mmCIF file of C-alpha atoms and ligand atoms in Angstrom:
data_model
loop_
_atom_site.group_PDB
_atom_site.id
_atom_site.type_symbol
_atom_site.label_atom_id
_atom_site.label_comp_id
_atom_site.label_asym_id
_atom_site.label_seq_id
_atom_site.Cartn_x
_atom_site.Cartn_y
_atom_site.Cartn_z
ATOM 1 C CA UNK A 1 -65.816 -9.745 30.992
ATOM 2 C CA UNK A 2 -67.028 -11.525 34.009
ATOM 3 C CA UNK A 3 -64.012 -10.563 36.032
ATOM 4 C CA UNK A 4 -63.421 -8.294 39.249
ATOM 5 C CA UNK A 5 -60.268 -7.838 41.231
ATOM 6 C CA UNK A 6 -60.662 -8.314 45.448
ATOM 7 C CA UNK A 7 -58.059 -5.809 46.838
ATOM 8 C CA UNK A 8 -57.325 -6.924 50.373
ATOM 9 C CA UNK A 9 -56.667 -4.412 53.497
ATOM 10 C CA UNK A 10 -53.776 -2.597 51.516
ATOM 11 C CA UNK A 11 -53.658 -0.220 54.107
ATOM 12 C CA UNK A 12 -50.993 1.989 55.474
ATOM 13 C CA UNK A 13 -50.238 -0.378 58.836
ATOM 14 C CA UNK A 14 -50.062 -3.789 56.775
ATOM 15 C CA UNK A 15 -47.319 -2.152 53.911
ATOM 16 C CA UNK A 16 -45.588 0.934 55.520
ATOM 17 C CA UNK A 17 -41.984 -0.529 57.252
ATOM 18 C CA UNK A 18 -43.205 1.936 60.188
ATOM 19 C CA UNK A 19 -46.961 -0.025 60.189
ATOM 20 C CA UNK A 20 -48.557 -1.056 63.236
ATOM 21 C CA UNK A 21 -48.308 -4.793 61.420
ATOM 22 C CA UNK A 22 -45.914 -4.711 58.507
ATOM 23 C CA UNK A 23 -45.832 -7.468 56.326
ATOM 24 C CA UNK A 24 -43.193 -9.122 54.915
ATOM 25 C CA UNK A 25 -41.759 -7.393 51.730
ATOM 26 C CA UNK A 26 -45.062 -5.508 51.387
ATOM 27 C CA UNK A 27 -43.418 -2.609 50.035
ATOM 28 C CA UNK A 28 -41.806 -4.347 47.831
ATOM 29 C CA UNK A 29 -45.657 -5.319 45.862
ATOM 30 C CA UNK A 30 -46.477 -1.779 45.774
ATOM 31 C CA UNK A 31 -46.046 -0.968 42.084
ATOM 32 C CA UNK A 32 -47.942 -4.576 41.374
ATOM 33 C CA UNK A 33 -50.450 -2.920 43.404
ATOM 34 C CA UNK A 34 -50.357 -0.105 41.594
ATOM 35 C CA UNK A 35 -50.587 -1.412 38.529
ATOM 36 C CA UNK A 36 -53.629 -3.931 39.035
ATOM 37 C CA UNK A 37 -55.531 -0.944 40.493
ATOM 38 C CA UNK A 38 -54.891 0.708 37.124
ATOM 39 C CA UNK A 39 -55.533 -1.841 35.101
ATOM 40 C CA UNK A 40 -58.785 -2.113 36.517
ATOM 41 C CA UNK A 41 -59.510 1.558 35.619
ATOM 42 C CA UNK A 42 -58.064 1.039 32.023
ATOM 43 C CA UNK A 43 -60.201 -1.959 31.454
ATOM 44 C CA UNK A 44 -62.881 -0.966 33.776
ATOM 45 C CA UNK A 45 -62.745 -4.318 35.939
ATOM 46 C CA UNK A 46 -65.028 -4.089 39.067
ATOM 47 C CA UNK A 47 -62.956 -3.082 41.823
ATOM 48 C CA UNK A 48 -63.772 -4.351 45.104
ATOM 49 C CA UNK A 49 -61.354 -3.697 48.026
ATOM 50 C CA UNK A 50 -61.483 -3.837 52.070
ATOM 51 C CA UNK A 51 -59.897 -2.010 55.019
ATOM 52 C CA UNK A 52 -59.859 -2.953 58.764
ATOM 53 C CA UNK A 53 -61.811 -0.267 60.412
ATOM 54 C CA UNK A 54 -61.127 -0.830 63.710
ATOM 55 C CA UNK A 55 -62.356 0.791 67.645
ATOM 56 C CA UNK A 56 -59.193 1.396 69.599
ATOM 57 C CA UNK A 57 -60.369 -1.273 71.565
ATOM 58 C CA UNK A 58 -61.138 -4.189 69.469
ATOM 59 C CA UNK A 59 -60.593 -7.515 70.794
ATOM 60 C CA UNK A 60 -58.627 -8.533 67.583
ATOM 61 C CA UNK A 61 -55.800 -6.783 69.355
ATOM 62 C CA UNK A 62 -55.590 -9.461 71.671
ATOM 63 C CA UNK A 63 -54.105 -11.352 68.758
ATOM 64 C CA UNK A 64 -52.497 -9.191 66.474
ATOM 65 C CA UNK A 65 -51.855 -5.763 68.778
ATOM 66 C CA UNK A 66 -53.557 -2.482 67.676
ATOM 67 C CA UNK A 67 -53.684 -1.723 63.680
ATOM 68 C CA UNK A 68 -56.019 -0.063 61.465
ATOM 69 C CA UNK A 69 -57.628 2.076 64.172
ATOM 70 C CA UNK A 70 -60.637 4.280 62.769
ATOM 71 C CA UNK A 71 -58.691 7.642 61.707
ATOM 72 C CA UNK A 72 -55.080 7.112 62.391
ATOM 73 C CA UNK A 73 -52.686 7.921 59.350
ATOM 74 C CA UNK A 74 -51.846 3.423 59.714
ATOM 75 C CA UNK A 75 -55.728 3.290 58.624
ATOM 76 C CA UNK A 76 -55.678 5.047 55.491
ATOM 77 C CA UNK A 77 -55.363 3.143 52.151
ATOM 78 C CA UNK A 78 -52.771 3.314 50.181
ATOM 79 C CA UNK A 79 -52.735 5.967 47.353
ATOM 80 C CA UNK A 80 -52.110 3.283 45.280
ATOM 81 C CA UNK A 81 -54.843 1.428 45.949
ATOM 82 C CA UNK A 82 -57.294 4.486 45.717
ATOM 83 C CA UNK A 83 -59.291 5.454 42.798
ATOM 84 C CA UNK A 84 -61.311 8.734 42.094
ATOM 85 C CA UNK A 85 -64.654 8.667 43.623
ATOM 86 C CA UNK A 86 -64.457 5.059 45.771
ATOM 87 C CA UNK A 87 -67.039 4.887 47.907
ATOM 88 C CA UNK A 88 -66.518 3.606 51.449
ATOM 89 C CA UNK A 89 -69.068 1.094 52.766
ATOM 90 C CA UNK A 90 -69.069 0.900 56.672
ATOM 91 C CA UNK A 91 -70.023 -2.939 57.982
ATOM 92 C CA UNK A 92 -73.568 -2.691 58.998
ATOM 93 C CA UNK A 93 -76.178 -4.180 56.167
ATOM 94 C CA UNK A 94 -77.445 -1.039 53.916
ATOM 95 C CA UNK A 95 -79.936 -1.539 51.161
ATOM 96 C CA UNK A 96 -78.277 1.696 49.296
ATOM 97 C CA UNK A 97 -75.198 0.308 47.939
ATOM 98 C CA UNK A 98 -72.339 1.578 45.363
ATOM 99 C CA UNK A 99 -72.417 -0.197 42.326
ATOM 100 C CA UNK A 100 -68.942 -1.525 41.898
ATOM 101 C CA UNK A 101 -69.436 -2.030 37.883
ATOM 102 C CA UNK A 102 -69.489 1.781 38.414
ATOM 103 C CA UNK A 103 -67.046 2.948 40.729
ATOM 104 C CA UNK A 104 -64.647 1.424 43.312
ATOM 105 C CA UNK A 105 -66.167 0.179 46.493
ATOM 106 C CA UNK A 106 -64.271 -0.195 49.651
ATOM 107 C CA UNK A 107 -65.608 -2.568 52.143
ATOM 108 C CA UNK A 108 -65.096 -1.884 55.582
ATOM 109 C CA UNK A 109 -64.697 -4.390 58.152
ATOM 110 C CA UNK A 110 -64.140 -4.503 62.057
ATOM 111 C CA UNK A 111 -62.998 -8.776 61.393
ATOM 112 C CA UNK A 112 -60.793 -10.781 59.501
ATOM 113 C CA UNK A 113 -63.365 -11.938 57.347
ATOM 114 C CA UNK A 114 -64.794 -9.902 53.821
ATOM 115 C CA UNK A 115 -68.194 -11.483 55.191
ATOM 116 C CA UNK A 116 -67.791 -8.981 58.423
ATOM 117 C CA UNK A 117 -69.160 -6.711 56.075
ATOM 118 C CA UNK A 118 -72.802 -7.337 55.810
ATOM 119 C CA UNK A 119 -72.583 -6.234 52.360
ATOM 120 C CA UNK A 120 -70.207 -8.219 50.982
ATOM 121 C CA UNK A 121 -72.278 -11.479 49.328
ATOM 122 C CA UNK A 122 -74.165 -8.003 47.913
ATOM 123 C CA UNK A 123 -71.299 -6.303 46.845
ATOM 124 C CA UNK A 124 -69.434 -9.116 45.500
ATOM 125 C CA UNK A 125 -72.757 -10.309 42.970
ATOM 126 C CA UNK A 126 -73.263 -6.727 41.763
ATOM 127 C CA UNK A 127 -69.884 -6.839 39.738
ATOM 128 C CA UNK A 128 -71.884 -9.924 38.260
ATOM 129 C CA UNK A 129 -68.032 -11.525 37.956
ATOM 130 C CA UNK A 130 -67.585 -14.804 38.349
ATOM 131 C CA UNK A 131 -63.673 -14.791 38.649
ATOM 132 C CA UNK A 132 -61.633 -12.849 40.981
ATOM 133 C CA UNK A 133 -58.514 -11.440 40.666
ATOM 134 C CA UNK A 134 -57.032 -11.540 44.853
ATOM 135 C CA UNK A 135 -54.423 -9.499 46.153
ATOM 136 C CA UNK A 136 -53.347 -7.798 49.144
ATOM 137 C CA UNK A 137 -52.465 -8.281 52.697
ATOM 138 C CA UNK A 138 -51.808 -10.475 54.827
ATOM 139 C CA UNK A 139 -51.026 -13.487 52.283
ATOM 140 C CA UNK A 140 -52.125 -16.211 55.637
ATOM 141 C CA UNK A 141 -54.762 -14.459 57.588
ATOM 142 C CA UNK A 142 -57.136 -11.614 55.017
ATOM 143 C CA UNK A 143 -56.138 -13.176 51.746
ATOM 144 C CA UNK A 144 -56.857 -16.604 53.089
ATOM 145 C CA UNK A 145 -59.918 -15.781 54.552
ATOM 146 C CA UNK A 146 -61.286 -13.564 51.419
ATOM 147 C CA UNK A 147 -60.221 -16.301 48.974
ATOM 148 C CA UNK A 148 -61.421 -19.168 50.942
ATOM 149 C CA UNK A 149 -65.101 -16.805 50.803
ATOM 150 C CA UNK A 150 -64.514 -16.850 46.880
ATOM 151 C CA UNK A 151 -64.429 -20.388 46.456
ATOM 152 C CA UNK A 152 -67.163 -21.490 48.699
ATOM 153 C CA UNK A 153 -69.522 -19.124 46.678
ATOM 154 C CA UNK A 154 -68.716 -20.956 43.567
ATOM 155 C CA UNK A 155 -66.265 -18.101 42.142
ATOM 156 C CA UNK A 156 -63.047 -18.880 40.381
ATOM 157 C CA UNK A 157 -59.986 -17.271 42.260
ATOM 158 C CA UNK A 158 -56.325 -16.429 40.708
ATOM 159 C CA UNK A 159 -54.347 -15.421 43.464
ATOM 160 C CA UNK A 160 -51.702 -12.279 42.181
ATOM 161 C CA UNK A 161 -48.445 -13.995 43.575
ATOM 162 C CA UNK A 162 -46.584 -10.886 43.347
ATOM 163 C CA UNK A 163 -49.287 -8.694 44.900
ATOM 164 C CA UNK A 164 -49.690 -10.342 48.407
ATOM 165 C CA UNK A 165 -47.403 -10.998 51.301
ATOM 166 C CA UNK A 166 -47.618 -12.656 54.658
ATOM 167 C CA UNK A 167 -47.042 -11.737 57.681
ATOM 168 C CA UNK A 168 -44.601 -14.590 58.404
ATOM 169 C CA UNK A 169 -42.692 -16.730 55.744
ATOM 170 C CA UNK A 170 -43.151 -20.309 56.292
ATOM 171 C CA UNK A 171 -47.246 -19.687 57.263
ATOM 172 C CA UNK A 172 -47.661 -17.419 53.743
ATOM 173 C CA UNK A 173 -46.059 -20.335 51.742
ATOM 174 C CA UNK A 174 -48.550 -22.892 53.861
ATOM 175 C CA UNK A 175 -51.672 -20.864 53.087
ATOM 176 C CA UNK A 176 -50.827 -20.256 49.694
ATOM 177 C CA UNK A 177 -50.632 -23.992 49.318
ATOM 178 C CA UNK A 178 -53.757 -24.197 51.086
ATOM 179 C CA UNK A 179 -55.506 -22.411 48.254
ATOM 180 C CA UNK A 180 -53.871 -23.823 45.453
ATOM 181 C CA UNK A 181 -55.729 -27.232 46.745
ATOM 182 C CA UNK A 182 -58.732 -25.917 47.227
ATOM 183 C CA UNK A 183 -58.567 -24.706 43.456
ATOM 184 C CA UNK A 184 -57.082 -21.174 43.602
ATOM 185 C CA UNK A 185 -54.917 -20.336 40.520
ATOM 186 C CA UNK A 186 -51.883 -18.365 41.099
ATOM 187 C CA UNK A 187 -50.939 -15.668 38.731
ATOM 188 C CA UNK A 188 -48.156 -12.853 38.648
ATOM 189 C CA UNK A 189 -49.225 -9.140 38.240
ATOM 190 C CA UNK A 190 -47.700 -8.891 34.541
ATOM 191 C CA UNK A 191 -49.924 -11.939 32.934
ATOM 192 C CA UNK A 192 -53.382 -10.191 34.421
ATOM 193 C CA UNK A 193 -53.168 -7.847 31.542
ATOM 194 C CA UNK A 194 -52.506 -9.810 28.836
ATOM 195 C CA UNK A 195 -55.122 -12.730 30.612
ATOM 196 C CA UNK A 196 -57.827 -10.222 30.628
ATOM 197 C CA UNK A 197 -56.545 -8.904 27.051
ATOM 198 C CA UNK A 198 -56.976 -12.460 25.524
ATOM 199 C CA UNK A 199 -60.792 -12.604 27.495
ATOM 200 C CA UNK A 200 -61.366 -9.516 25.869
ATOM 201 C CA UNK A 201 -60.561 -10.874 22.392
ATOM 202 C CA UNK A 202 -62.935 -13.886 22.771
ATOM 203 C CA UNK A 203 -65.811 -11.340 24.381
HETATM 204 ZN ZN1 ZN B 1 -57.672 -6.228 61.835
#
């Protein structure tokens, strides 16, 4: 197919109303989330998704205050995000990797960037996509960031408008712009299937 989804930092502080870091309507995208995570199972779509994994003192916290410290319930993923047997893949650069045409692979980082993880470019080539499917949080700051990675690498990027949210309003609607010049696509939830139906036809 030629396609993998990019599941950003849908973690229990950036969705949960009683998050370290809520963001806006996040709840609200949960059964979108749901649904592109299963989708990828049905279809078996490379599934590559990140989580802060953060020290109790990072210096992030400056910016944002403390989230996604290492262990706390606010650092888990969501169920919803989780499939059976992910493997977790901590920042520092490994040379025995998950295969993510195989199994879900969660990339963890300690930055804002997907490229904090040393893996990533590794990671990201091994699903041997060359479209991404984004969604996640937050819709100005991770989702940017991931994206913006994406299209310098020479990927194509839809951006799942109904699966991402910002932390703030007007800056979500300014990055999502943003991307859209820079030659993201934006896409709802309910058109990936039938999108990756119709690639499936032609395969
Ligand atoms: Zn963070």
């Amino acid at each position: 197919l030629h396609v993998a989804f990019l599941d950003v930092d849908t973690q229990v502080d950036f969705v949960e109303p009683h998050g370290a870091l809520p963001a806006r309507g996040a709840e609200r995208i949960k059964p979108n989330l749901a649904r592109l995570v299963e989708l990828a199972r049905e279809r078996r779509i490379p599934l590559v998704s990140t989580v802060d994994a953060h020290a109790p003192d990072d210096p992030e916290f400056a910016v944002f205050g403390p989230h996604c410290v290492r262990g706390t319930s606010g650092q888990r993923k969501l169920s919803e995000t989780l499939a059976p047997g992910a493997a977790f893949v901590p920042s520092a650069r490994s040379t025995d990797l998950p295969d993510p045409r195989e199994r879900q692979v969660v990339l963890e980082k300690q930055v804002l960037s997907i490229l904090g993880n040393a893996n990533a470019d590794a990671v990201l080539r091994a699903t041997e996509a060359t479209q991404f499917y984004v969604f996640g949080l937050v819709t100005e700051v991770c989702v940017k960031l991931a994206a913006e990675a994406l299209i310098q690498r020479g990927y194509r990027v839809a951006i799942v408008e109904d699966a991402i949210a910002p932390l703030e309003a007007a800056a979500g609607e300014r990055a999502f712009a943003e991307l859209r010049a820079k030659g993201a696509r934006t896409v709802r939830t309910a058109d990936v299937g039938a999108e990756l139906a119709a690639v499936e036809g032609v395969a």
